[in-house]
Tab-separated table of C-alpha atoms in Angstrom:
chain	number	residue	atom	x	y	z
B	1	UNK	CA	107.641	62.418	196.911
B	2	UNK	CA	103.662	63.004	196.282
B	3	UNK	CA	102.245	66.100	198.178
B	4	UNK	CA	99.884	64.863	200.783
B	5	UNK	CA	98.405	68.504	199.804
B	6	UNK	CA	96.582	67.983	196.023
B	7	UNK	CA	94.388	71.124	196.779
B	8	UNK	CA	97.303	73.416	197.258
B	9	UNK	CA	98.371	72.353	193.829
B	10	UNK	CA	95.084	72.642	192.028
B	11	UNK	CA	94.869	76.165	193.266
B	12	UNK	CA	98.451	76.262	191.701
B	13	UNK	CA	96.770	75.027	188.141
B	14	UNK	CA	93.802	77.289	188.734
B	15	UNK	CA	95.827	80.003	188.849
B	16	UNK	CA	98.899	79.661	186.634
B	17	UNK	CA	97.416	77.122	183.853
B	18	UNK	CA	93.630	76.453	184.299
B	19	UNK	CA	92.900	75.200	180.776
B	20	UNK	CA	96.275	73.297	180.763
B	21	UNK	CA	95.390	71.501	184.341
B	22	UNK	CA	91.662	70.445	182.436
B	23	UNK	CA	93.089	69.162	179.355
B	24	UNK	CA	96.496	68.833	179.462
B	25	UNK	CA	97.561	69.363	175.997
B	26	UNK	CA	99.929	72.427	174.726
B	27	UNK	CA	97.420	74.752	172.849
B	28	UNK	CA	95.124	74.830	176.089
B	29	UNK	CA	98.615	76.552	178.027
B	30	UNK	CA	97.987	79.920	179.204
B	31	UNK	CA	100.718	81.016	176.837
B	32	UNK	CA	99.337	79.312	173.529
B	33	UNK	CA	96.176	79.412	173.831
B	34	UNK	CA	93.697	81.145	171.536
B	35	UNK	CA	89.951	82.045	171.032
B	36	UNK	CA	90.126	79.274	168.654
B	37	UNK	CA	91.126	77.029	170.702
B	38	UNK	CA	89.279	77.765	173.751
B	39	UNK	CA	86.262	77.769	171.555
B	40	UNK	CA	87.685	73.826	170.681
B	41	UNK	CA	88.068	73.435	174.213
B	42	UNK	CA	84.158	73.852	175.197
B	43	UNK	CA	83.229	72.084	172.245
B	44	UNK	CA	84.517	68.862	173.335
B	45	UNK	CA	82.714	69.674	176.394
B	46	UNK	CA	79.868	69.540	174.778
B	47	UNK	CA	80.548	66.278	173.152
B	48	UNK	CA	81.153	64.520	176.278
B	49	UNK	CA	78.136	65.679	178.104
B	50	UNK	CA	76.256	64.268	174.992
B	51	UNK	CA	77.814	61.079	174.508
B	52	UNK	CA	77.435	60.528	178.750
B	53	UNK	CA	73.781	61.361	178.678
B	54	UNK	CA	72.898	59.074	175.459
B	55	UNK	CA	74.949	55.976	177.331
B	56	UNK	CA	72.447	56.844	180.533
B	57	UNK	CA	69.465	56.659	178.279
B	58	UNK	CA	70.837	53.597	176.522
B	59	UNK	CA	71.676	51.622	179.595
B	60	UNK	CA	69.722	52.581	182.594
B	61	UNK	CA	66.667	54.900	181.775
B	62	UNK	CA	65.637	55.802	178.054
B	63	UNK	CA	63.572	58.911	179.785
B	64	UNK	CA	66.476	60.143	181.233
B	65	UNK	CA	66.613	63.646	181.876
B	66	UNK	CA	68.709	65.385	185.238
B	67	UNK	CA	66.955	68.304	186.596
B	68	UNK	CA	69.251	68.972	189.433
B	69	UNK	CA	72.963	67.857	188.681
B	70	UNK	CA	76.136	68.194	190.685
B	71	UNK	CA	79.305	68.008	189.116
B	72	UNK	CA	82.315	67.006	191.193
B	73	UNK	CA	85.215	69.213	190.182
B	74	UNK	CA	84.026	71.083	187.925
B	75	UNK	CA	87.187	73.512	187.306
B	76	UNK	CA	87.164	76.271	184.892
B	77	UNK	CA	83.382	74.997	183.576
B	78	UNK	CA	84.017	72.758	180.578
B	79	UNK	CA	81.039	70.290	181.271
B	80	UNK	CA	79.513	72.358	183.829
B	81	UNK	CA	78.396	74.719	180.984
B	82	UNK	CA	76.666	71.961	178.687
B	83	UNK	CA	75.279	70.240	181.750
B	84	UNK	CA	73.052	73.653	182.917
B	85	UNK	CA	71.910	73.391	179.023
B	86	UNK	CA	70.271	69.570	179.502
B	87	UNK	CA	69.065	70.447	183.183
B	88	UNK	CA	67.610	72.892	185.536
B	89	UNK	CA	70.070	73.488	187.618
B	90	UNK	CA	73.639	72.905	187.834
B	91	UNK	CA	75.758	72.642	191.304
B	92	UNK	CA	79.878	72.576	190.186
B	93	UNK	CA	81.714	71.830	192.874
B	94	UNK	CA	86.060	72.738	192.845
B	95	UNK	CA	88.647	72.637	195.868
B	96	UNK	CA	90.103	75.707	193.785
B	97	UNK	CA	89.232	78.971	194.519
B	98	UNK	CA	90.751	79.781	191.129
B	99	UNK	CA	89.267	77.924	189.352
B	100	UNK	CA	85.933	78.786	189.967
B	101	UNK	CA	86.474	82.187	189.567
B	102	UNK	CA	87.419	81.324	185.881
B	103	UNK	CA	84.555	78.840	185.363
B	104	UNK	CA	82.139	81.673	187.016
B	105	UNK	CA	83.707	84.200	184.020
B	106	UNK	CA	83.020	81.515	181.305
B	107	UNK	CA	79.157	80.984	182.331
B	108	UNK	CA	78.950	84.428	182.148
B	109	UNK	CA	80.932	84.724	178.693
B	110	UNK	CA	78.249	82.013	177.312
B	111	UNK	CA	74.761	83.301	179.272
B	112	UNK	CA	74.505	80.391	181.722
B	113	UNK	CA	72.522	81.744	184.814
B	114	UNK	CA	71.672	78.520	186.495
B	115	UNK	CA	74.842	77.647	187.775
B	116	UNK	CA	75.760	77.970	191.508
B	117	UNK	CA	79.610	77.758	191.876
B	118	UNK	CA	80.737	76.269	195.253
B	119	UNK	CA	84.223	75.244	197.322
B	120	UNK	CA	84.087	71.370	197.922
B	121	UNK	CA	85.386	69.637	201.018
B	122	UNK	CA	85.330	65.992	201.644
B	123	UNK	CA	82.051	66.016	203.272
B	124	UNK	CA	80.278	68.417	201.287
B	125	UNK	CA	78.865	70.704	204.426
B	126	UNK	CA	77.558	73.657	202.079
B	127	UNK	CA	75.561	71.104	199.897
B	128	UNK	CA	71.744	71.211	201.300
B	129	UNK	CA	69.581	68.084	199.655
B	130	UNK	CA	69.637	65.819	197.046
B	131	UNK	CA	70.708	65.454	193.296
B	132	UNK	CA	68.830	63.311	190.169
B	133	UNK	CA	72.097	63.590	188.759
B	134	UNK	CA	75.807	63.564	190.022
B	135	UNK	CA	78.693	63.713	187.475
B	136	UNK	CA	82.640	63.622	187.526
B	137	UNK	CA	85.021	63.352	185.020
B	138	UNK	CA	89.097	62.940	184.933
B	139	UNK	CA	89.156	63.749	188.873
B	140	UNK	CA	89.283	61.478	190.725
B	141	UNK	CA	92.627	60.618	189.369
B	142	UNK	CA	94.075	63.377	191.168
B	143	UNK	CA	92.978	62.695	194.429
B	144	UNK	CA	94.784	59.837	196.580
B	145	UNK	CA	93.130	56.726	196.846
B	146	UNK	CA	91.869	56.670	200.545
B	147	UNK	CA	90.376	60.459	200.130
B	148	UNK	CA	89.123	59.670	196.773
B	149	UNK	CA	87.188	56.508	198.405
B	150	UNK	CA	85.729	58.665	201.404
B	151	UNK	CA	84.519	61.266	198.664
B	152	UNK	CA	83.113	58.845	196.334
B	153	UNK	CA	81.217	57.150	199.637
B	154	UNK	CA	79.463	60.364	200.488
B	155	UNK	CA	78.752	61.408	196.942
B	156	UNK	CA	76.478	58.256	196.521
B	157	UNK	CA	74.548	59.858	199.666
B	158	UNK	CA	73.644	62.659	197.661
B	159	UNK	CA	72.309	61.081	195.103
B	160	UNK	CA	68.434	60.886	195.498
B	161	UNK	CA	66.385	57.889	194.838
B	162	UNK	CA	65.700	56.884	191.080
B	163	UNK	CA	69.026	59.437	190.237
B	164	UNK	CA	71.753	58.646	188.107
B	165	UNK	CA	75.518	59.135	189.110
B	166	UNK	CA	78.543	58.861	186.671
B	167	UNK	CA	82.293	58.665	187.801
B	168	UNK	CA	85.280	58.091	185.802
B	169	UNK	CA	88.012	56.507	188.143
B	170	UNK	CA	91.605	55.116	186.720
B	171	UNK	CA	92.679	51.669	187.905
B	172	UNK	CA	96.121	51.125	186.251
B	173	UNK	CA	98.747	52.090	183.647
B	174	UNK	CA	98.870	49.996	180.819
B	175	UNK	CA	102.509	49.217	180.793
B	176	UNK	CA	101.411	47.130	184.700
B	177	UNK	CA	100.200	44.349	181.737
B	178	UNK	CA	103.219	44.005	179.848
B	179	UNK	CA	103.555	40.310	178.826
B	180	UNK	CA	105.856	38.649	181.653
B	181	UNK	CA	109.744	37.474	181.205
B	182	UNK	CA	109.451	33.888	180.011
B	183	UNK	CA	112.083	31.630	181.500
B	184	UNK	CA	113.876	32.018	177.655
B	185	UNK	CA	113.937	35.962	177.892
B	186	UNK	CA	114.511	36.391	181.241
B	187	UNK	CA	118.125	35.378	181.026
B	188	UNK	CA	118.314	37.837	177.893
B	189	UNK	CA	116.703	40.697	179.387
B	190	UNK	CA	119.254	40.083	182.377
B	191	UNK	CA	121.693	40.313	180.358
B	192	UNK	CA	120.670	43.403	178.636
B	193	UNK	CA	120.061	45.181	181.666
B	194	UNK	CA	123.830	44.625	182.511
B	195	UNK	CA	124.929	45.587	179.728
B	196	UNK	CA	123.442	49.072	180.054
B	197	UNK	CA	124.172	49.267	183.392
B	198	UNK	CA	128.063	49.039	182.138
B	199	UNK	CA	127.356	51.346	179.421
B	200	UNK	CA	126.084	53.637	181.987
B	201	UNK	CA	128.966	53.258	184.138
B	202	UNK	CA	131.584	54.117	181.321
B	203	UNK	CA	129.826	56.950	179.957
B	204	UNK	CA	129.558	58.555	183.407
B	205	UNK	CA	133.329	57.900	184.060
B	206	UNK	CA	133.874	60.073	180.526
B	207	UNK	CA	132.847	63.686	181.435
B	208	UNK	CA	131.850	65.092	184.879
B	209	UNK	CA	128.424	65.492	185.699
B	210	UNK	CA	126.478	68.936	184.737
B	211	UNK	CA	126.094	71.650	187.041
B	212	UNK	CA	122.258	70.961	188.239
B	213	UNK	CA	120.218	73.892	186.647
B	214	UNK	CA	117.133	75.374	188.646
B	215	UNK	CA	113.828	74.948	187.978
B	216	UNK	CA	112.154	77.162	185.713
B	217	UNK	CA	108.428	77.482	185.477
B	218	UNK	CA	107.886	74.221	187.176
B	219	UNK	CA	104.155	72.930	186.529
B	220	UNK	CA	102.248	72.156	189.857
B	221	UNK	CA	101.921	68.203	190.855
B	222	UNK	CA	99.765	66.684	189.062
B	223	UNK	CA	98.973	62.635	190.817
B	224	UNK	CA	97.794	60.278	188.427
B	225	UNK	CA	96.554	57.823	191.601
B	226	UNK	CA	94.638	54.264	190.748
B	227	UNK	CA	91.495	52.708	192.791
B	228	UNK	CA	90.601	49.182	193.489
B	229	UNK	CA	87.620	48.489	191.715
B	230	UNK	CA	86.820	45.597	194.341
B	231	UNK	CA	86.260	48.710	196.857
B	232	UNK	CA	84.822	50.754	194.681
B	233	UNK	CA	82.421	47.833	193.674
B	234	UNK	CA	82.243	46.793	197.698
B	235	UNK	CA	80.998	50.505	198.337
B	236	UNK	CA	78.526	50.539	195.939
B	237	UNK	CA	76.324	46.897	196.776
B	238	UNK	CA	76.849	48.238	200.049
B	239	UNK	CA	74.809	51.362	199.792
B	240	UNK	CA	71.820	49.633	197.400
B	241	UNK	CA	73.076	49.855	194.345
B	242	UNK	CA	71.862	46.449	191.858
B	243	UNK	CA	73.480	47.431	188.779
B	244	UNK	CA	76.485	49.020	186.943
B	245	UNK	CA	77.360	49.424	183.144
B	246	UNK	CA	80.908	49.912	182.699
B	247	UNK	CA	82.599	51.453	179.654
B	248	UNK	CA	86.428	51.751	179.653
B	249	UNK	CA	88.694	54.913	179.233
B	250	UNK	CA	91.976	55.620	178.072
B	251	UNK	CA	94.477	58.410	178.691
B	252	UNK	CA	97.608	58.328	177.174
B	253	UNK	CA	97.965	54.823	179.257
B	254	UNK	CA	96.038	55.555	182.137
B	255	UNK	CA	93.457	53.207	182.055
B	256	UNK	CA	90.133	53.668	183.491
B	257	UNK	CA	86.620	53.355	183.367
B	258	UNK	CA	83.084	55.132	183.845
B	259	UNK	CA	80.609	53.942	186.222
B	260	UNK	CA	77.031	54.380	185.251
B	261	UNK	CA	74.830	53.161	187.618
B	262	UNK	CA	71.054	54.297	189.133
B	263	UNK	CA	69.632	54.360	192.257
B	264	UNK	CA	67.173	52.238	193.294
């Protein structure tokens, strides 16, 4: 069963595998991972910020540059960090105490100084104002889908007039597309699915079932949770917004997408 809790578990990540939790991939685990690496790890920060602010230029304002940006968990400061390089200010926002700790260390490690570092609730009560630029990247994911739509509602409030806002959402796995049984396979698929079922059955009646072994070192929940773009879409002509440019995502199956869009 999915915790109903997802903060409880970031601050889990934040604390036993921040870099992992970011970008899950083996040489960013608190165990592997090296100067090297972590050096690799900001880099591609760097890339994305620069790829996301040349598709704003391209598709909504060719002047295009954020003054004031908030970034929507922000965790241990991989964008935040190339972000306060194109802008004036940066706001990152993180439900994990932990995490922002370690994002606060990293601005330090490269000389950022405009960076304020802040706990996020749902409502954002410590934010004060408006933003040219709001940013969020692989997390809404995370959150489930009726808290992620409430979040995403009162995000577009902070964005100011003229100001350009950037979410990357999932909406599906890719194996929910698989071709469909034909009327000719079906029977054949049936059929296979029977037979393993059997084979299943003898080989559990050949040896006894293993002791069950405790968990060791058990990673944190980590929800992989998709949105409706209809809402999504439904929210967004409903608070002003004329225009969207869309530009698809995939991780590892999890398919998603960026919204670009500008206020009017």
């Amino acid at each position: 069963m999915l915790s109903k809790d997802t903060d409880s578990e970031w601050e889990k990540w934040g604390n036993n595998d921040p870099y992992f939790g970011v970008v899950t991939h083996d040489k960013y685990r608190k165990k592997n991972i090296t100067d090297e690496a972590k050096n690799e790890f900001f880099q591609s920060g760097q890339r994305e910020v620069k790829k996301i602010l040349e598709t704003c230029k391209r598709h909504l304002d060719e002047n295009f540059a954020p003054k004031n940006v908030l970034e929507f968990g922000c965790g241990v400061g991989r964008l935040t960090i190339p972000l306060a390089k194109i802008s004036n200010h940066v706001v990152g926002l993180d439900v994990s105490t932990s995490m922002l700790n370690e994002a606060q260390q990293n601005c330090t490690e490269h000389s950022i100084t405009n960076v304020s570092l802040q706990k996020s609730d749902d409502n954002f009560s410590a934010l004060d104002g408006t933003f040219d630029f709001i940013y969020s990247y692989i997390v809404f994911q995370h959150i489930p889908v009726t808290r992620g739509e409430l979040i995403f509602t009162n995000l577009l409030k902070l964005l100011e007039s003229g100001g350009i806002c950037v979410i990357q959402l999932t909406y599906a796995n890719s194996y929910t597309f698989i071709e469909k049984e034909t009327p000719s396979n079906k029977e054949k698929s049936g059929l296979h699915r029977m037979a393993s079922r059997l084979f299943h059955i003898f080989k559990k009646s050949q040896k006894p079932e293993p002791e069950p072994q405790p968990e060791v070192n058990k990673d944190p929940e980590m929800q992989m949770n998709h949105y409706n773009l209809n809402k999504l879409f439904y929210i967004l002509q409903s608070m002003g917004i004329k225009n969207i440019y869309l530009d698809f995502t995939d991780h590892g199956g999890e398919l998603g997408q960026y919204l670009y869009f500008k206020k009017p």
